[in-house]
């Protein structure tokens, strides 16, 4: 059965230039899961996917809590390293996308973004640069726990530096301080539906942040919420 599945995937790759939707979902419950993922990534790197409108990578590791999960890095060789010019819906679960990856593939065609247990930026500057790639985003659903995110204020970008004028749904569940930072650096309409939560794994909301960082973040948040509402 496993051989048949691999053969089916081999027949799929040459069709990448024509497909409009691709979903890869697997569970990390068997020994050669990493090998399978590597094979799939290699296959997806053979051809571009200019007509792809919906893309999903989901790797289930529900037996681990957020702090124990290891993320799979999405390679920049995917889709022959060519932009996904038609992509409208992107769903990433338990993967890491470098900013370079995002700049390689993501365009302003994106309308809906789901990042679940995934990482797409490491600090405020990278976050702003990421969201500037998707000015036409209409729905953002972020549910992740990134203990490495640097909450320090950006010296390059002001608050509300990334404009999302078409955003209608803003659903974010991360660490407490990251919640505030994300909201503070995004500009969205007053009509946007906003749902913000502290991630369930964030037992220490203030984390290892210093007193000055915490105070500055709370100040940023106060200004951002006042300006928005």
mmCIF file with all atom_site columns, C-alpha atoms in Angstrom:
data_model
loop_
_atom_site.group_PDB
_atom_site.id
_atom_site.type_symbol
_atom_site.label_atom_id
_atom_site.label_alt_id
_atom_site.label_comp_id
_atom_site.label_asym_id
_atom_site.label_entity_id
_atom_site.label_seq_id
_atom_site.pdbx_PDB_ins_code
_atom_site.Cartn_x
_atom_site.Cartn_y
_atom_site.Cartn_z
_atom_site.occupancy
_atom_site.B_iso_or_equiv
_atom_site.pdbx_formal_charge
_atom_site.auth_seq_id
_atom_site.auth_comp_id
_atom_site.auth_asym_id
_atom_site.auth_atom_id
_atom_site.pdbx_PDB_model_num
ATOM 1   C CA . UNK A 1 1   ? 0.000   0.000  0.000   1.00 0.00 ? 1   UNK A CA 1
ATOM 2   C CA . UNK A 1 2   ? 2.831   2.383  0.882   1.00 0.00 ? 2   UNK A CA 1
ATOM 3   C CA . UNK A 1 3   ? 4.484   1.640  -2.475  1.00 0.00 ? 3   UNK A CA 1
ATOM 4   C CA . UNK A 1 4   ? 1.218   2.428  -4.289  1.00 0.00 ? 4   UNK A CA 1
ATOM 5   C CA . UNK A 1 5   ? 0.909   5.733  -2.454  1.00 0.00 ? 5   UNK A CA 1
ATOM 6   C CA . UNK A 1 6   ? 4.426   6.738  -3.442  1.00 0.00 ? 6   UNK A CA 1
ATOM 7   C CA . UNK A 1 7   ? 3.727   5.782  -7.051  1.00 0.00 ? 7   UNK A CA 1
ATOM 8   C CA . UNK A 1 8   ? 0.608   7.944  -7.022  1.00 0.00 ? 8   UNK A CA 1
ATOM 9   C CA . UNK A 1 9   ? 2.659   10.890 -5.808  1.00 0.00 ? 9   UNK A CA 1
ATOM 10  C CA . UNK A 1 10  ? 5.217   10.313 -8.555  1.00 0.00 ? 10  UNK A CA 1
ATOM 11  C CA . UNK A 1 11  ? 2.431   10.602 -11.143 1.00 0.00 ? 11  UNK A CA 1
ATOM 12  C CA . UNK A 1 12  ? 1.175   13.791 -9.531  1.00 0.00 ? 12  UNK A CA 1
ATOM 13  C CA . UNK A 1 13  ? 4.331   15.903 -9.725  1.00 0.00 ? 13  UNK A CA 1
ATOM 14  C CA . UNK A 1 14  ? 4.375   16.409 -13.530 1.00 0.00 ? 14  UNK A CA 1
ATOM 15  C CA . UNK A 1 15  ? 0.824   17.805 -13.208 1.00 0.00 ? 15  UNK A CA 1
ATOM 16  C CA . UNK A 1 16  ? 1.876   20.599 -10.860 1.00 0.00 ? 16  UNK A CA 1
ATOM 17  C CA . UNK A 1 17  ? 1.801   23.287 -13.595 1.00 0.00 ? 17  UNK A CA 1
ATOM 18  C CA . UNK A 1 18  ? -1.935  22.555 -14.062 1.00 0.00 ? 18  UNK A CA 1
ATOM 19  C CA . UNK A 1 19  ? -3.290  21.890 -10.573 1.00 0.00 ? 19  UNK A CA 1
ATOM 20  C CA . UNK A 1 20  ? -5.242  24.523 -8.620  1.00 0.00 ? 20  UNK A CA 1
ATOM 21  C CA . UNK A 1 21  ? -5.261  22.875 -5.193  1.00 0.00 ? 21  UNK A CA 1
ATOM 22  C CA . UNK A 1 22  ? -2.708  20.799 -3.294  1.00 0.00 ? 22  UNK A CA 1
ATOM 23  C CA . UNK A 1 23  ? -2.928  19.412 0.233   1.00 0.00 ? 23  UNK A CA 1
ATOM 24  C CA . UNK A 1 24  ? -0.303  17.304 1.985   1.00 0.00 ? 24  UNK A CA 1
ATOM 25  C CA . UNK A 1 25  ? -1.365  15.952 5.380   1.00 0.00 ? 25  UNK A CA 1
ATOM 26  C CA . UNK A 1 26  ? 0.447   13.330 7.386   1.00 0.00 ? 26  UNK A CA 1
ATOM 27  C CA . UNK A 1 27  ? 0.808   12.127 10.964  1.00 0.00 ? 27  UNK A CA 1
ATOM 28  C CA . UNK A 1 28  ? 4.158   11.743 12.615  1.00 0.00 ? 28  UNK A CA 1
ATOM 29  C CA . UNK A 1 29  ? 3.361   8.318  14.048  1.00 0.00 ? 29  UNK A CA 1
ATOM 30  C CA . UNK A 1 30  ? 5.708   6.087  12.094  1.00 0.00 ? 30  UNK A CA 1
ATOM 31  C CA . UNK A 1 31  ? 9.458   5.779  11.832  1.00 0.00 ? 31  UNK A CA 1
ATOM 32  C CA . UNK A 1 32  ? 10.041  6.947  8.264   1.00 0.00 ? 32  UNK A CA 1
ATOM 33  C CA . UNK A 1 33  ? 7.788   10.017 8.388   1.00 0.00 ? 33  UNK A CA 1
ATOM 34  C CA . UNK A 1 34  ? 10.772  12.323 7.903   1.00 0.00 ? 34  UNK A CA 1
ATOM 35  C CA . UNK A 1 35  ? 11.831  10.300 4.870   1.00 0.00 ? 35  UNK A CA 1
ATOM 36  C CA . UNK A 1 36  ? 8.369   10.564 3.331   1.00 0.00 ? 36  UNK A CA 1
ATOM 37  C CA . UNK A 1 37  ? 8.261   14.324 3.855   1.00 0.00 ? 37  UNK A CA 1
ATOM 38  C CA . UNK A 1 38  ? 11.698  14.690 2.261   1.00 0.00 ? 38  UNK A CA 1
ATOM 39  C CA . UNK A 1 39  ? 10.500  12.659 -0.748  1.00 0.00 ? 39  UNK A CA 1
ATOM 40  C CA . UNK A 1 40  ? 7.385   14.809 -1.124  1.00 0.00 ? 40  UNK A CA 1
ATOM 41  C CA . UNK A 1 41  ? 9.359   18.041 -0.893  1.00 0.00 ? 41  UNK A CA 1
ATOM 42  C CA . UNK A 1 42  ? 11.813  16.758 -3.507  1.00 0.00 ? 42  UNK A CA 1
ATOM 43  C CA . UNK A 1 43  ? 8.940   15.843 -5.823  1.00 0.00 ? 43  UNK A CA 1
ATOM 44  C CA . UNK A 1 44  ? 7.260   19.214 -5.366  1.00 0.00 ? 44  UNK A CA 1
ATOM 45  C CA . UNK A 1 45  ? 10.526  20.916 -6.295  1.00 0.00 ? 45  UNK A CA 1
ATOM 46  C CA . UNK A 1 46  ? 10.551  19.549 -9.841  1.00 0.00 ? 46  UNK A CA 1
ATOM 47  C CA . UNK A 1 47  ? 7.924   21.799 -11.421 1.00 0.00 ? 47  UNK A CA 1
ATOM 48  C CA . UNK A 1 48  ? 6.372   25.252 -10.929 1.00 0.00 ? 48  UNK A CA 1
ATOM 49  C CA . UNK A 1 49  ? 2.709   25.638 -9.938  1.00 0.00 ? 49  UNK A CA 1
ATOM 50  C CA . UNK A 1 50  ? 1.528   28.882 -11.535 1.00 0.00 ? 50  UNK A CA 1
ATOM 51  C CA . UNK A 1 51  ? -2.174  27.985 -11.287 1.00 0.00 ? 51  UNK A CA 1
ATOM 52  C CA . UNK A 1 52  ? -2.154  26.841 -7.656  1.00 0.00 ? 52  UNK A CA 1
ATOM 53  C CA . UNK A 1 53  ? -4.868  28.644 -5.690  1.00 0.00 ? 53  UNK A CA 1
ATOM 54  C CA . UNK A 1 54  ? -4.970  26.618 -2.472  1.00 0.00 ? 54  UNK A CA 1
ATOM 55  C CA . UNK A 1 55  ? -2.007  25.088 -0.662  1.00 0.00 ? 55  UNK A CA 1
ATOM 56  C CA . UNK A 1 56  ? -1.937  23.149 2.596   1.00 0.00 ? 56  UNK A CA 1
ATOM 57  C CA . UNK A 1 57  ? 0.888   21.474 4.491   1.00 0.00 ? 57  UNK A CA 1
ATOM 58  C CA . UNK A 1 58  ? -0.212  19.785 7.716   1.00 0.00 ? 58  UNK A CA 1
ATOM 59  C CA . UNK A 1 59  ? 1.940   17.497 9.847   1.00 0.00 ? 59  UNK A CA 1
ATOM 60  C CA . UNK A 1 60  ? 0.065   16.204 12.866  1.00 0.00 ? 60  UNK A CA 1
ATOM 61  C CA . UNK A 1 61  ? 2.032   15.625 16.034  1.00 0.00 ? 61  UNK A CA 1
ATOM 62  C CA . UNK A 1 62  ? -0.799  15.997 18.532  1.00 0.00 ? 62  UNK A CA 1
ATOM 63  C CA . UNK A 1 63  ? 0.924   13.802 21.118  1.00 0.00 ? 63  UNK A CA 1
ATOM 64  C CA . UNK A 1 64  ? 3.423   16.628 21.781  1.00 0.00 ? 64  UNK A CA 1
ATOM 65  C CA . UNK A 1 65  ? 2.647   19.966 23.380  1.00 0.00 ? 65  UNK A CA 1
ATOM 66  C CA . UNK A 1 66  ? 3.706   23.149 21.629  1.00 0.00 ? 66  UNK A CA 1
ATOM 67  C CA . UNK A 1 67  ? 6.997   23.486 23.476  1.00 0.00 ? 67  UNK A CA 1
ATOM 68  C CA . UNK A 1 68  ? 8.160   20.006 22.402  1.00 0.00 ? 68  UNK A CA 1
ATOM 69  C CA . UNK A 1 69  ? 7.255   20.136 18.737  1.00 0.00 ? 69  UNK A CA 1
ATOM 70  C CA . UNK A 1 70  ? 9.962   20.222 16.113  1.00 0.00 ? 70  UNK A CA 1
ATOM 71  C CA . UNK A 1 71  ? 9.074   22.108 12.961  1.00 0.00 ? 71  UNK A CA 1
ATOM 72  C CA . UNK A 1 72  ? 9.705   21.056 9.385   1.00 0.00 ? 72  UNK A CA 1
ATOM 73  C CA . UNK A 1 73  ? 11.442  23.768 7.395   1.00 0.00 ? 73  UNK A CA 1
ATOM 74  C CA . UNK A 1 74  ? 9.793   24.355 4.044   1.00 0.00 ? 74  UNK A CA 1
ATOM 75  C CA . UNK A 1 75  ? 12.571  24.360 1.425   1.00 0.00 ? 75  UNK A CA 1
ATOM 76  C CA . UNK A 1 76  ? 12.972  27.222 -1.028  1.00 0.00 ? 76  UNK A CA 1
ATOM 77  C CA . UNK A 1 77  ? 13.325  24.673 -3.824  1.00 0.00 ? 77  UNK A CA 1
ATOM 78  C CA . UNK A 1 78  ? 9.600   23.900 -3.779  1.00 0.00 ? 78  UNK A CA 1
ATOM 79  C CA . UNK A 1 79  ? 7.699   24.526 -7.011  1.00 0.00 ? 79  UNK A CA 1
ATOM 80  C CA . UNK A 1 80  ? 10.954  25.088 -8.890  1.00 0.00 ? 80  UNK A CA 1
ATOM 81  C CA . UNK A 1 81  ? 11.551  28.184 -6.723  1.00 0.00 ? 81  UNK A CA 1
ATOM 82  C CA . UNK A 1 82  ? 8.965   30.131 -8.710  1.00 0.00 ? 82  UNK A CA 1
ATOM 83  C CA . UNK A 1 83  ? 6.308   32.407 -7.254  1.00 0.00 ? 83  UNK A CA 1
ATOM 84  C CA . UNK A 1 84  ? 2.824   31.050 -6.561  1.00 0.00 ? 84  UNK A CA 1
ATOM 85  C CA . UNK A 1 85  ? 1.222   33.869 -8.502  1.00 0.00 ? 85  UNK A CA 1
ATOM 86  C CA . UNK A 1 86  ? -2.336  32.541 -8.214  1.00 0.00 ? 86  UNK A CA 1
ATOM 87  C CA . UNK A 1 87  ? -2.259  31.466 -4.569  1.00 0.00 ? 87  UNK A CA 1
ATOM 88  C CA . UNK A 1 88  ? -5.251  32.680 -2.579  1.00 0.00 ? 88  UNK A CA 1
ATOM 89  C CA . UNK A 1 89  ? -5.435  30.293 0.396   1.00 0.00 ? 89  UNK A CA 1
ATOM 90  C CA . UNK A 1 90  ? -2.401  29.123 2.391   1.00 0.00 ? 90  UNK A CA 1
ATOM 91  C CA . UNK A 1 91  ? -2.693  26.735 5.346   1.00 0.00 ? 91  UNK A CA 1
ATOM 92  C CA . UNK A 1 92  ? 0.528   25.777 7.130   1.00 0.00 ? 92  UNK A CA 1
ATOM 93  C CA . UNK A 1 93  ? 0.545   23.460 10.133  1.00 0.00 ? 93  UNK A CA 1
ATOM 94  C CA . UNK A 1 94  ? 3.708   22.629 12.082  1.00 0.00 ? 94  UNK A CA 1
ATOM 95  C CA . UNK A 1 95  ? 6.200   24.017 9.585   1.00 0.00 ? 95  UNK A CA 1
ATOM 96  C CA . UNK A 1 96  ? 8.689   26.847 9.505   1.00 0.00 ? 96  UNK A CA 1
ATOM 97  C CA . UNK A 1 97  ? 8.729   29.342 6.655   1.00 0.00 ? 97  UNK A CA 1
ATOM 98  C CA . UNK A 1 98  ? 11.765  31.584 6.534   1.00 0.00 ? 98  UNK A CA 1
ATOM 99  C CA . UNK A 1 99  ? 11.226  35.161 5.381   1.00 0.00 ? 99  UNK A CA 1
ATOM 100 C CA . UNK A 1 100 ? 13.262  34.263 2.299   1.00 0.00 ? 100 UNK A CA 1
ATOM 101 C CA . UNK A 1 101 ? 10.822  31.401 1.591   1.00 0.00 ? 101 UNK A CA 1
ATOM 102 C CA . UNK A 1 102 ? 7.856   33.729 1.888   1.00 0.00 ? 102 UNK A CA 1
ATOM 103 C CA . UNK A 1 103 ? 9.452   36.289 -0.423  1.00 0.00 ? 103 UNK A CA 1
ATOM 104 C CA . UNK A 1 104 ? 10.164  33.535 -2.948  1.00 0.00 ? 104 UNK A CA 1
ATOM 105 C CA . UNK A 1 105 ? 6.622   32.154 -3.160  1.00 0.00 ? 105 UNK A CA 1
ATOM 106 C CA . UNK A 1 106 ? 3.985   34.451 -1.648  1.00 0.00 ? 106 UNK A CA 1
ATOM 107 C CA . UNK A 1 107 ? 2.463   37.296 -3.658  1.00 0.00 ? 107 UNK A CA 1
ATOM 108 C CA . UNK A 1 108 ? -0.285  39.870 -3.149  1.00 0.00 ? 108 UNK A CA 1
ATOM 109 C CA . UNK A 1 109 ? -2.795  37.364 -4.538  1.00 0.00 ? 109 UNK A CA 1
ATOM 110 C CA . UNK A 1 110 ? -3.080  35.770 -1.074  1.00 0.00 ? 110 UNK A CA 1
ATOM 111 C CA . UNK A 1 111 ? -6.468  36.279 0.582   1.00 0.00 ? 111 UNK A CA 1
ATOM 112 C CA . UNK A 1 112 ? -6.556  33.770 3.453   1.00 0.00 ? 112 UNK A CA 1
ATOM 113 C CA . UNK A 1 113 ? -3.693  32.705 5.722   1.00 0.00 ? 113 UNK A CA 1
ATOM 114 C CA . UNK A 1 114 ? -3.760  29.994 8.398   1.00 0.00 ? 114 UNK A CA 1
ATOM 115 C CA . UNK A 1 115 ? -0.578  29.480 10.417  1.00 0.00 ? 115 UNK A CA 1
ATOM 116 C CA . UNK A 1 116 ? -1.061  26.697 12.933  1.00 0.00 ? 116 UNK A CA 1
ATOM 117 C CA . UNK A 1 117 ? 1.816   25.740 15.238  1.00 0.00 ? 117 UNK A CA 1
ATOM 118 C CA . UNK A 1 118 ? 4.104   27.292 12.660  1.00 0.00 ? 118 UNK A CA 1
ATOM 119 C CA . UNK A 1 119 ? 6.693   30.056 12.400  1.00 0.00 ? 119 UNK A CA 1
ATOM 120 C CA . UNK A 1 120 ? 6.966   32.669 9.653   1.00 0.00 ? 120 UNK A CA 1
ATOM 121 C CA . UNK A 1 121 ? 9.015   35.386 11.387  1.00 0.00 ? 121 UNK A CA 1
ATOM 122 C CA . UNK A 1 122 ? 11.511  35.733 14.231  1.00 0.00 ? 122 UNK A CA 1
ATOM 123 C CA . UNK A 1 123 ? 11.256  39.420 15.116  1.00 0.00 ? 123 UNK A CA 1
ATOM 124 C CA . UNK A 1 124 ? 9.180   42.525 14.452  1.00 0.00 ? 124 UNK A CA 1
ATOM 125 C CA . UNK A 1 125 ? 11.093  43.562 11.331  1.00 0.00 ? 125 UNK A CA 1
ATOM 126 C CA . UNK A 1 126 ? 10.553  40.158 9.706   1.00 0.00 ? 126 UNK A CA 1
ATOM 127 C CA . UNK A 1 127 ? 6.888   40.197 10.715  1.00 0.00 ? 127 UNK A CA 1
ATOM 128 C CA . UNK A 1 128 ? 6.300   43.581 9.095   1.00 0.00 ? 128 UNK A CA 1
ATOM 129 C CA . UNK A 1 129 ? 8.119   42.496 5.933   1.00 0.00 ? 129 UNK A CA 1
ATOM 130 C CA . UNK A 1 130 ? 6.015   39.335 5.801   1.00 0.00 ? 130 UNK A CA 1
ATOM 131 C CA . UNK A 1 131 ? 2.677   41.126 6.041   1.00 0.00 ? 131 UNK A CA 1
ATOM 132 C CA . UNK A 1 132 ? 3.761   43.699 3.474   1.00 0.00 ? 132 UNK A CA 1
ATOM 133 C CA . UNK A 1 133 ? 3.879   40.793 1.016   1.00 0.00 ? 133 UNK A CA 1
ATOM 134 C CA . UNK A 1 134 ? 0.119   40.230 1.440   1.00 0.00 ? 134 UNK A CA 1
ATOM 135 C CA . UNK A 1 135 ? -1.637  43.631 1.361   1.00 0.00 ? 135 UNK A CA 1
ATOM 136 C CA . UNK A 1 136 ? -4.852  42.065 0.033   1.00 0.00 ? 136 UNK A CA 1
ATOM 137 C CA . UNK A 1 137 ? -5.218  39.590 2.892   1.00 0.00 ? 137 UNK A CA 1
ATOM 138 C CA . UNK A 1 138 ? -8.834  39.181 4.006   1.00 0.00 ? 138 UNK A CA 1
ATOM 139 C CA . UNK A 1 139 ? -8.552  36.522 6.713   1.00 0.00 ? 139 UNK A CA 1
ATOM 140 C CA . UNK A 1 140 ? -5.737  35.848 9.180   1.00 0.00 ? 140 UNK A CA 1
ATOM 141 C CA . UNK A 1 141 ? -5.817  32.871 11.536  1.00 0.00 ? 141 UNK A CA 1
ATOM 142 C CA . UNK A 1 142 ? -2.682  32.484 13.640  1.00 0.00 ? 142 UNK A CA 1
ATOM 143 C CA . UNK A 1 143 ? -2.450  29.840 16.350  1.00 0.00 ? 143 UNK A CA 1
ATOM 144 C CA . UNK A 1 144 ? 1.144   29.232 17.344  1.00 0.00 ? 144 UNK A CA 1
ATOM 145 C CA . UNK A 1 145 ? 3.627   29.312 20.206  1.00 0.00 ? 145 UNK A CA 1
ATOM 146 C CA . UNK A 1 146 ? 6.996   30.724 19.231  1.00 0.00 ? 146 UNK A CA 1
ATOM 147 C CA . UNK A 1 147 ? 9.228   31.121 22.277  1.00 0.00 ? 147 UNK A CA 1
ATOM 148 C CA . UNK A 1 148 ? 12.013  32.507 20.071  1.00 0.00 ? 148 UNK A CA 1
ATOM 149 C CA . UNK A 1 149 ? 10.078  35.541 18.851  1.00 0.00 ? 149 UNK A CA 1
ATOM 150 C CA . UNK A 1 150 ? 11.932  38.763 19.737  1.00 0.00 ? 150 UNK A CA 1
ATOM 151 C CA . UNK A 1 151 ? 9.388   41.320 20.967  1.00 0.00 ? 151 UNK A CA 1
ATOM 152 C CA . UNK A 1 152 ? 11.827  44.238 20.940  1.00 0.00 ? 152 UNK A CA 1
ATOM 153 C CA . UNK A 1 153 ? 10.465  47.361 19.258  1.00 0.00 ? 153 UNK A CA 1
ATOM 154 C CA . UNK A 1 154 ? 11.510  47.811 15.641  1.00 0.00 ? 154 UNK A CA 1
ATOM 155 C CA . UNK A 1 155 ? 14.037  50.542 14.863  1.00 0.00 ? 155 UNK A CA 1
ATOM 156 C CA . UNK A 1 156 ? 13.144  50.305 11.172  1.00 0.00 ? 156 UNK A CA 1
ATOM 157 C CA . UNK A 1 157 ? 9.346   50.379 11.144  1.00 0.00 ? 157 UNK A CA 1
ATOM 158 C CA . UNK A 1 158 ? 6.772   52.484 13.005  1.00 0.00 ? 158 UNK A CA 1
ATOM 159 C CA . UNK A 1 159 ? 3.596   51.104 14.552  1.00 0.00 ? 159 UNK A CA 1
ATOM 160 C CA . UNK A 1 160 ? 0.930   50.104 12.001  1.00 0.00 ? 160 UNK A CA 1
ATOM 161 C CA . UNK A 1 161 ? 3.681   49.716 9.393   1.00 0.00 ? 161 UNK A CA 1
ATOM 162 C CA . UNK A 1 162 ? 1.971   46.805 7.605   1.00 0.00 ? 162 UNK A CA 1
ATOM 163 C CA . UNK A 1 163 ? -1.339  47.846 6.068   1.00 0.00 ? 163 UNK A CA 1
ATOM 164 C CA . UNK A 1 164 ? -4.065  45.234 5.517   1.00 0.00 ? 164 UNK A CA 1
ATOM 165 C CA . UNK A 1 165 ? -6.960  47.373 4.252   1.00 0.00 ? 165 UNK A CA 1
ATOM 166 C CA . UNK A 1 166 ? -9.099  44.398 3.185   1.00 0.00 ? 166 UNK A CA 1
ATOM 167 C CA . UNK A 1 167 ? -8.732  42.349 6.369   1.00 0.00 ? 167 UNK A CA 1
ATOM 168 C CA . UNK A 1 168 ? -12.137 41.215 7.632   1.00 0.00 ? 168 UNK A CA 1
ATOM 169 C CA . UNK A 1 169 ? -11.098 38.505 10.126  1.00 0.00 ? 169 UNK A CA 1
ATOM 170 C CA . UNK A 1 170 ? -8.202  38.723 12.594  1.00 0.00 ? 170 UNK A CA 1
ATOM 171 C CA . UNK A 1 171 ? -7.894  35.623 14.790  1.00 0.00 ? 171 UNK A CA 1
ATOM 172 C CA . UNK A 1 172 ? -4.655  35.376 16.757  1.00 0.00 ? 172 UNK A CA 1
ATOM 173 C CA . UNK A 1 173 ? -3.648  33.011 19.549  1.00 0.00 ? 173 UNK A CA 1
ATOM 174 C CA . UNK A 1 174 ? 0.015   33.317 20.541  1.00 0.00 ? 174 UNK A CA 1
ATOM 175 C CA . UNK A 1 175 ? 2.048   34.310 23.569  1.00 0.00 ? 175 UNK A CA 1
ATOM 176 C CA . UNK A 1 176 ? 0.618   37.303 25.432  1.00 0.00 ? 176 UNK A CA 1
ATOM 177 C CA . UNK A 1 177 ? 3.298   39.812 24.448  1.00 0.00 ? 177 UNK A CA 1
ATOM 178 C CA . UNK A 1 178 ? 3.399   38.613 20.846  1.00 0.00 ? 178 UNK A CA 1
ATOM 179 C CA . UNK A 1 179 ? -0.362  39.107 20.597  1.00 0.00 ? 179 UNK A CA 1
ATOM 180 C CA . UNK A 1 180 ? 0.142   42.762 21.469  1.00 0.00 ? 180 UNK A CA 1
ATOM 181 C CA . UNK A 1 181 ? 3.064   43.250 19.075  1.00 0.00 ? 181 UNK A CA 1
ATOM 182 C CA . UNK A 1 182 ? 1.230   41.714 16.104  1.00 0.00 ? 182 UNK A CA 1
ATOM 183 C CA . UNK A 1 183 ? -1.803  43.918 16.634  1.00 0.00 ? 183 UNK A CA 1
ATOM 184 C CA . UNK A 1 184 ? 0.332   47.014 17.151  1.00 0.00 ? 184 UNK A CA 1
ATOM 185 C CA . UNK A 1 185 ? 2.272   46.728 13.886  1.00 0.00 ? 185 UNK A CA 1
ATOM 186 C CA . UNK A 1 186 ? -0.690  45.844 11.654  1.00 0.00 ? 186 UNK A CA 1
ATOM 187 C CA . UNK A 1 187 ? -3.066  48.412 10.278  1.00 0.00 ? 187 UNK A CA 1
ATOM 188 C CA . UNK A 1 188 ? -6.575  47.095 9.634   1.00 0.00 ? 188 UNK A CA 1
ATOM 189 C CA . UNK A 1 189 ? -10.077 48.528 9.116   1.00 0.00 ? 189 UNK A CA 1
ATOM 190 C CA . UNK A 1 190 ? -12.224 49.430 12.109  1.00 0.00 ? 190 UNK A CA 1
ATOM 191 C CA . UNK A 1 191 ? -14.740 46.884 10.813  1.00 0.00 ? 191 UNK A CA 1
ATOM 192 C CA . UNK A 1 192 ? -12.342 43.941 11.106  1.00 0.00 ? 192 UNK A CA 1
ATOM 193 C CA . UNK A 1 193 ? -13.620 41.132 13.335  1.00 0.00 ? 193 UNK A CA 1
ATOM 194 C CA . UNK A 1 194 ? -10.932 40.773 16.023  1.00 0.00 ? 194 UNK A CA 1
ATOM 195 C CA . UNK A 1 195 ? -10.355 37.719 18.196  1.00 0.00 ? 195 UNK A CA 1
ATOM 196 C CA . UNK A 1 196 ? -7.222  37.629 20.339  1.00 0.00 ? 196 UNK A CA 1
ATOM 197 C CA . UNK A 1 197 ? -6.292  34.876 22.788  1.00 0.00 ? 197 UNK A CA 1
ATOM 198 C CA . UNK A 1 198 ? -3.354  33.945 24.972  1.00 0.00 ? 198 UNK A CA 1
ATOM 199 C CA . UNK A 1 199 ? -2.065  30.567 23.804  1.00 0.00 ? 199 UNK A CA 1
ATOM 200 C CA . UNK A 1 200 ? -2.914  27.667 26.112  1.00 0.00 ? 200 UNK A CA 1
ATOM 201 C CA . UNK A 1 201 ? 0.759   26.716 26.437  1.00 0.00 ? 201 UNK A CA 1
ATOM 202 C CA . UNK A 1 202 ? 1.754   30.185 27.601  1.00 0.00 ? 202 UNK A CA 1
ATOM 203 C CA . UNK A 1 203 ? 1.975   29.404 31.317  1.00 0.00 ? 203 UNK A CA 1
ATOM 204 C CA . UNK A 1 204 ? 4.280   32.381 31.891  1.00 0.00 ? 204 UNK A CA 1
ATOM 205 C CA . UNK A 1 205 ? 2.774   35.243 29.831  1.00 0.00 ? 205 UNK A CA 1
ATOM 206 C CA . UNK A 1 206 ? 5.704   37.576 30.467  1.00 0.00 ? 206 UNK A CA 1
ATOM 207 C CA . UNK A 1 207 ? 8.280   34.867 29.697  1.00 0.00 ? 207 UNK A CA 1
ATOM 208 C CA . UNK A 1 208 ? 11.918  35.891 29.855  1.00 0.00 ? 208 UNK A CA 1
ATOM 209 C CA . UNK A 1 209 ? 11.262  39.463 28.773  1.00 0.00 ? 209 UNK A CA 1
ATOM 210 C CA . UNK A 1 210 ? 12.946  42.149 30.832  1.00 0.00 ? 210 UNK A CA 1
ATOM 211 C CA . UNK A 1 211 ? 11.044  44.805 32.722  1.00 0.00 ? 211 UNK A CA 1
ATOM 212 C CA . UNK A 1 212 ? 11.823  47.486 30.139  1.00 0.00 ? 212 UNK A CA 1
ATOM 213 C CA . UNK A 1 213 ? 10.659  45.245 27.264  1.00 0.00 ? 213 UNK A CA 1
ATOM 214 C CA . UNK A 1 214 ? 7.432   44.430 29.089  1.00 0.00 ? 214 UNK A CA 1
ATOM 215 C CA . UNK A 1 215 ? 6.760   48.076 29.890  1.00 0.00 ? 215 UNK A CA 1
ATOM 216 C CA . UNK A 1 216 ? 7.481   49.152 26.313  1.00 0.00 ? 216 UNK A CA 1
ATOM 217 C CA . UNK A 1 217 ? 5.276   46.414 24.861  1.00 0.00 ? 217 UNK A CA 1
ATOM 218 C CA . UNK A 1 218 ? 2.376   47.363 27.131  1.00 0.00 ? 218 UNK A CA 1
ATOM 219 C CA . UNK A 1 219 ? 2.817   51.009 26.106  1.00 0.00 ? 219 UNK A CA 1
ATOM 220 C CA . UNK A 1 220 ? 2.819   50.048 22.438  1.00 0.00 ? 220 UNK A CA 1
ATOM 221 C CA . UNK A 1 221 ? -0.314  47.969 22.972  1.00 0.00 ? 221 UNK A CA 1
ATOM 222 C CA . UNK A 1 222 ? -2.111  50.761 24.801  1.00 0.00 ? 222 UNK A CA 1
ATOM 223 C CA . UNK A 1 223 ? -1.419  53.205 21.969  1.00 0.00 ? 223 UNK A CA 1
ATOM 224 C CA . UNK A 1 224 ? -2.406  50.673 19.282  1.00 0.00 ? 224 UNK A CA 1
ATOM 225 C CA . UNK A 1 225 ? -5.703  49.712 20.931  1.00 0.00 ? 225 UNK A CA 1
ATOM 226 C CA . UNK A 1 226 ? -6.580  53.339 21.622  1.00 0.00 ? 226 UNK A CA 1
ATOM 227 C CA . UNK A 1 227 ? -5.903  54.330 18.023  1.00 0.00 ? 227 UNK A CA 1
ATOM 228 C CA . UNK A 1 228 ? -7.879  51.422 16.596  1.00 0.00 ? 228 UNK A CA 1
ATOM 229 C CA . UNK A 1 229 ? -10.964 51.584 18.813  1.00 0.00 ? 229 UNK A CA 1
#
